[in-house]
Amino acid sequence: MDRAEGPPRPPQHPRHPRHPLGAAVAGVVAACAGLALAELAAAAVRPEASPLTAVGGAVVDRTPAAVKEWAIQQFGTADKLVLTLGIVALLGAVAVGAGLLAARRLPAGMALAGGFGALGMAAALSRPEATWRDALPSLVGGATAAGVLYLLVRALRRPRPAGTPVGGAWAMDRRGFGRLVAATLAVSAAAGYAGRRLGAYGSAGATASRAGFRLPPPAVPAPPVPAGAQLRVPGISPFITPNGDFYRVDTALVVPRVDADTWRLRIHGEGVAKPLTLDLRELLARPLVEHDITLCCVSNEVGGPYAGNARWLGVRLADLLREAGVRPPSQGGPADQLVARSVDGMTLGTPVETVMDGRDALLAVGMNGEPLPFAHGFPVRMVVPGLYGYVSACKWLRELRLTTFAAYDAYWVRRSWAAMGPVKTQTRIDTPRASAALVPGRVPVAGVAWAQHRGIARVEVRVDGGPWQEARLGDADGVDTWRQWVWSWEATAGRHTLQVRATDGTGAVQTGERTGTLPDGATGWHTVTVRVGSGP
Ligand SMILES: Nc1nc2c(c(=O)[nH]1)N[C@H]1C(S)=C(S)[C@@H](COP(=O)(O)O)O[C@H]1N2
Ligand SMILES: [Mo]
């Protein structure tokens, strides 16, 4: 029977959506439009305020440390992409639900679409450094999604124009709906594109300030890296990690792009006799020192990739603190914690005593002869030899506040990490890899070992639990960098287990006790099992 000839159905609340596919499409298209317009609005407000980034950031802030560790270990630096894809998938499911709901009860469906916008607003407002403006993109997005859903569902319910041939279950004006969908997608694509362009325009000042930034020469240059620091072993980590290969760990879903021309650093807090506010030119008027430092992450599993070595150029932090009148606790200073805050609201707490004990703790502007890459903290970051990054290496730095550990817990400490994060001695076998195809005979076993600010005195390797054998060390480049090592193995056919351990400059042997990364860094010997074939 042709429904159009039967008694008219009440269009308001049919028990089932009459056009489930159309309704689902309406929901998804409405969500796309909402996201696109929100991205455009975020480009005008600030990139961090986009609903996807805000919700992602709020999820990161609330993820338990153990889950975050699992994600870092599973997905590495792609963890952020995985998170965003997860949110998009969830949003897609809610969008389909909103479409189906709207086909039955339009106001309810619109409320669900708008509710997602409200969630985005709440997430954006909950982020550190948020202002009311951060809620705008999600407001725009939610309103757009609800409005588009209204239009599409109305079109779905509109009957076919008189005289159109009847076909299948679709008792609707398919053409009108289709045209509306196409128009919405076109407008969304244009808005998304405009958002991109506007975003690039918004960070153009930062990009130009980095491009135009010439690193001043160091007053205290680092001696050249000893030629023997780099061993000639294929597959070993290069002694200096190129900037493009340097690991990246942070909570920023969009890399902050700070304009060096408007950047300011504020130093204040307990025991600061002379608070300072410096722009970049003023900071760089102080003597710059160059120093090679290996940076590593507390989330690095035994044998993991989150360590890198670079030549940093910067101002000695201790000198700057002294200029501000700060005394370390050992000289009667009231503050034992230096809290560094970044432009994206990250807080990292560092022991004042460590920063002022004579080591080259730096406010770095240069990394391997270049201004810091945006991803590594342009224009200024902290680097402290001997401490894990999470208690020392604040990127996109903008404030240093002196306080006490008793009075304040920084970001990671509130998330079950230890307040103190001295680097633990670690060794990594870079080659051979577990997957290597080996043949009996001489096989170089090589890698890197680090115990920043204590130095590496010895590295030993053993095969199948046998006696420890001393490896040959690359030349040391001070005590603050890792050291390469190599050991020549007479490999025999079969499966073999290689293990490595280091002794630091104080004579302490790296513990073999296996612990995870939480709360203060993993311990244990890196172990690689390889298969040696029975002949070439
Ligand atoms: N602003 C900011 N700085 C930060 C972080 C962060 O999340 N935000 N992560 C810290 C951590 S945990 C580490 S290990 C180092 C990593 O520095 P990299 O990404 O330059 O290697 O940066 C530190 N500085
Ligand atoms: Mo880290």
PDB file of N, CA, C and O in Angstrom, residues 375-406:
ATOM      1  N   ALA A 375      58.354  21.937  19.128  1.00  0.00           N
ATOM      2  CA  ALA A 375      57.962  20.751  19.897  1.00  0.00           C
ATOM      3  C   ALA A 375      58.839  20.549  21.128  1.00  0.00           C
ATOM      4  O   ALA A 375      58.473  19.815  22.043  1.00  0.00           O
ATOM      5  N   HIS A 376      60.010  21.180  21.143  1.00  0.00           N
ATOM      6  CA  HIS A 376      60.913  20.997  22.280  1.00  0.00           C
ATOM      7  C   HIS A 376      61.023  22.250  23.137  1.00  0.00           C
ATOM      8  O   HIS A 376      61.965  22.393  23.910  1.00  0.00           O
ATOM      9  N   GLY A 377      60.036  23.179  22.977  1.00  0.00           N
ATOM     10  CA  GLY A 377      59.913  24.225  23.978  1.00  0.00           C
ATOM     11  C   GLY A 377      60.220  25.647  23.574  1.00  0.00           C
ATOM     12  O   GLY A 377      60.365  26.501  24.454  1.00  0.00           O
ATOM     13  N   PHE A 378      60.358  25.943  22.272  1.00  0.00           N
ATOM     14  CA  PHE A 378      60.678  27.310  21.854  1.00  0.00           C
ATOM     15  C   PHE A 378      59.775  28.316  22.566  1.00  0.00           C
ATOM     16  O   PHE A 378      58.586  28.079  22.680  1.00  0.00           O
ATOM     17  N   PRO A 379      60.289  29.453  23.046  1.00  0.00           N
ATOM     18  CA  PRO A 379      61.686  29.883  22.889  1.00  0.00           C
ATOM     19  C   PRO A 379      62.621  29.443  24.019  1.00  0.00           C
ATOM     20  O   PRO A 379      63.817  29.399  23.806  1.00  0.00           O
ATOM     21  N   VAL A 380      62.080  29.100  25.199  1.00  0.00           N
ATOM     22  CA  VAL A 380      62.955  28.809  26.341  1.00  0.00           C
ATOM     23  C   VAL A 380      62.432  27.607  27.116  1.00  0.00           C
ATOM     24  O   VAL A 380      61.228  27.524  27.400  1.00  0.00           O
ATOM     25  N   ARG A 381      63.325  26.703  27.460  1.00  0.00           N
ATOM     26  CA  ARG A 381      62.974  25.562  28.303  1.00  0.00           C
ATOM     27  C   ARG A 381      64.042  25.369  29.362  1.00  0.00           C
ATOM     28  O   ARG A 381      65.129  25.921  29.274  1.00  0.00           O
ATOM     29  N   MET A 382      63.700  24.560  30.354  1.00  0.00           N
ATOM     30  CA  MET A 382      64.685  24.192  31.368  1.00  0.00           C
ATOM     31  C   MET A 382      65.305  22.850  31.019  1.00  0.00           C
ATOM     32  O   MET A 382      64.641  21.991  30.443  1.00  0.00           O
ATOM     33  N   VAL A 383      66.577  22.676  31.373  1.00  0.00           N
ATOM     34  CA  VAL A 383      67.241  21.377  31.299  1.00  0.00           C
ATOM     35  C   VAL A 383      68.148  21.279  32.519  1.00  0.00           C
ATOM     36  O   VAL A 383      68.944  22.186  32.770  1.00  0.00           O
ATOM     37  N   VAL A 384      67.997  20.210  33.297  1.00  0.00           N
ATOM     38  CA  VAL A 384      68.832  20.023  34.491  1.00  0.00           C
ATOM     39  C   VAL A 384      69.500  18.659  34.409  1.00  0.00           C
ATOM     40  O   VAL A 384      68.806  17.640  34.447  1.00  0.00           O
ATOM     41  N   PRO A 385      70.840  18.620  34.297  1.00  0.00           N
ATOM     42  CA  PRO A 385      71.505  17.325  34.211  1.00  0.00           C
ATOM     43  C   PRO A 385      71.258  16.503  35.474  1.00  0.00           C
ATOM     44  O   PRO A 385      71.396  17.015  36.590  1.00  0.00           O
ATOM     45  N   GLY A 386      70.869  15.247  35.297  1.00  0.00           N
ATOM     46  CA  GLY A 386      70.726  14.351  36.444  1.00  0.00           C
ATOM     47  C   GLY A 386      69.309  14.173  36.932  1.00  0.00           C
ATOM     48  O   GLY A 386      69.061  13.354  37.816  1.00  0.00           O
ATOM     49  N   LEU A 387      68.360  14.952  36.381  1.00  0.00           N
ATOM     50  CA  LEU A 387      66.964  14.797  36.804  1.00  0.00           C
ATOM     51  C   LEU A 387      66.117  14.358  35.603  1.00  0.00           C
ATOM     52  O   LEU A 387      66.353  14.787  34.475  1.00  0.00           O
ATOM     53  N   TYR A 388      65.121  13.523  35.875  1.00  0.00           N
ATOM     54  CA  TYR A 388      64.176  13.170  34.819  1.00  0.00           C
ATOM     55  C   TYR A 388      63.454  14.426  34.327  1.00  0.00           C
ATOM     56  O   TYR A 388      63.279  15.401  35.086  1.00  0.00           O
ATOM     57  N   GLY A 389      62.986  14.353  33.076  1.00  0.00           N
ATOM     58  CA  GLY A 389      62.332  15.507  32.465  1.00  0.00           C
ATOM     59  C   GLY A 389      61.126  16.001  33.247  1.00  0.00           C
ATOM     60  O   GLY A 389      60.880  17.207  33.317  1.00  0.00           O
ATOM     61  N   TYR A 390      60.378  15.087  33.861  1.00  0.00           N
ATOM     62  CA  TYR A 390      59.111  15.493  34.506  1.00  0.00           C
ATOM     63  C   TYR A 390      59.318  16.334  35.766  1.00  0.00           C
ATOM     64  O   TYR A 390      58.354  16.902  36.280  1.00  0.00           O
ATOM     65  N   VAL A 391      60.548  16.378  36.296  1.00  0.00           N
ATOM     66  CA  VAL A 391      60.817  17.247  37.447  1.00  0.00           C
ATOM     67  C   VAL A 391      61.796  18.363  37.095  1.00  0.00           C
ATOM     68  O   VAL A 391      62.372  18.974  38.001  1.00  0.00           O
ATOM     69  N   SER A 392      61.991  18.620  35.817  1.00  0.00           N
ATOM     70  CA  SER A 392      63.038  19.597  35.516  1.00  0.00           C
ATOM     71  C   SER A 392      62.964  20.282  34.170  1.00  0.00           C
ATOM     72  O   SER A 392      63.430  21.407  34.040  1.00  0.00           O
ATOM     73  N   ALA A 393      62.432  19.623  33.149  1.00  0.00           N
ATOM     74  CA  ALA A 393      62.733  20.071  31.780  1.00  0.00           C
ATOM     75  C   ALA A 393      61.593  20.873  31.159  1.00  0.00           C
ATOM     76  O   ALA A 393      61.286  20.706  29.978  1.00  0.00           O
ATOM     77  N   CYS A 394      60.984  21.771  31.927  1.00  0.00           N
ATOM     78  CA  CYS A 394      59.790  22.493  31.468  1.00  0.00           C
ATOM     79  C   CYS A 394      60.010  23.170  30.110  1.00  0.00           C
ATOM     80  O   CYS A 394      60.921  23.979  29.945  1.00  0.00           O
ATOM     81  N   LYS A 395      59.146  22.815  29.164  1.00  0.00           N
ATOM     82  CA  LYS A 395      59.184  23.430  27.831  1.00  0.00           C
ATOM     83  C   LYS A 395      58.217  24.614  27.804  1.00  0.00           C
ATOM     84  O   LYS A 395      57.319  24.705  28.625  1.00  0.00           O
ATOM     85  N   TRP A 396      58.414  25.507  26.856  1.00  0.00           N
ATOM     86  CA  TRP A 396      57.553  26.693  26.700  1.00  0.00           C
ATOM     87  C   TRP A 396      57.416  27.416  28.051  1.00  0.00           C
ATOM     88  O   TRP A 396      56.330  27.840  28.452  1.00  0.00           O
ATOM     89  N   LEU A 397      58.562  27.550  28.715  1.00  0.00           N
ATOM     90  CA  LEU A 397      58.597  28.106  30.073  1.00  0.00           C
ATOM     91  C   LEU A 397      58.075  29.535  30.104  1.00  0.00           C
ATOM     92  O   LEU A 397      58.335  30.315  29.207  1.00  0.00           O
ATOM     93  N   ARG A 398      57.326  29.881  31.156  1.00  0.00           N
ATOM     94  CA  ARG A 398      56.967  31.287  31.272  1.00  0.00           C
ATOM     95  C   ARG A 398      56.984  31.817  32.711  1.00  0.00           C
ATOM     96  O   ARG A 398      56.884  33.011  32.936  1.00  0.00           O
ATOM     97  N   GLU A 399      57.137  30.915  33.695  1.00  0.00           N
ATOM     98  CA  GLU A 399      57.159  31.400  35.073  1.00  0.00           C
ATOM     99  C   GLU A 399      57.994  30.473  35.938  1.00  0.00           C
ATOM    100  O   GLU A 399      57.941  29.249  35.770  1.00  0.00           O
ATOM    101  N   LEU A 400      58.777  31.068  36.852  1.00  0.00           N
ATOM    102  CA  LEU A 400      59.496  30.291  37.859  1.00  0.00           C
ATOM    103  C   LEU A 400      59.070  30.815  39.219  1.00  0.00           C
ATOM    104  O   LEU A 400      59.214  32.008  39.503  1.00  0.00           O
ATOM    105  N   ARG A 401      58.517  29.921  40.024  1.00  0.00           N
ATOM    106  CA  ARG A 401      58.015  30.346  41.326  1.00  0.00           C
ATOM    107  C   ARG A 401      58.711  29.531  42.401  1.00  0.00           C
ATOM    108  O   ARG A 401      58.793  28.296  42.292  1.00  0.00           O
ATOM    109  N   LEU A 402      59.189  30.229  43.439  1.00  0.00           N
ATOM    110  CA  LEU A 402      59.861  29.523  44.522  1.00  0.00           C
ATOM    111  C   LEU A 402      58.879  29.248  45.636  1.00  0.00           C
ATOM    112  O   LEU A 402      58.152  30.146  46.090  1.00  0.00           O
ATOM    113  N   THR A 403      58.857  27.984  46.064  1.00  0.00           N
ATOM    114  CA  THR A 403      57.938  27.570  47.120  1.00  0.00           C
ATOM    115  C   THR A 403      58.566  26.362  47.823  1.00  0.00           C
ATOM    116  O   THR A 403      59.766  26.143  47.708  1.00  0.00           O
ATOM    117  N   THR A 404      57.742  25.607  48.536  1.00  0.00           N
ATOM    118  CA  THR A 404      58.279  24.415  49.202  1.00  0.00           C
ATOM    119  C   THR A 404      57.560  23.167  48.688  1.00  0.00           C
ATOM    120  O   THR A 404      56.444  23.256  48.169  1.00  0.00           O
ATOM    121  N   PHE A 405      58.215  22.030  48.833  1.00  0.00           N
ATOM    122  CA  PHE A 405      57.572  20.767  48.476  1.00  0.00           C
ATOM    123  C   PHE A 405      56.388  20.500  49.400  1.00  0.00           C
ATOM    124  O   PHE A 405      55.401  19.892  48.995  1.00  0.00           O
ATOM    125  N   ALA A 406      56.480  20.982  50.638  1.00  0.00           N
ATOM    126  CA  ALA A 406      55.383  20.765  51.587  1.00  0.00           C
ATOM    127  C   ALA A 406      54.141  21.539  51.148  1.00  0.00           C
ATOM    128  O   ALA A 406      53.012  21.072  51.329  1.00  0.00           O
TER     129      ALA A 406
END
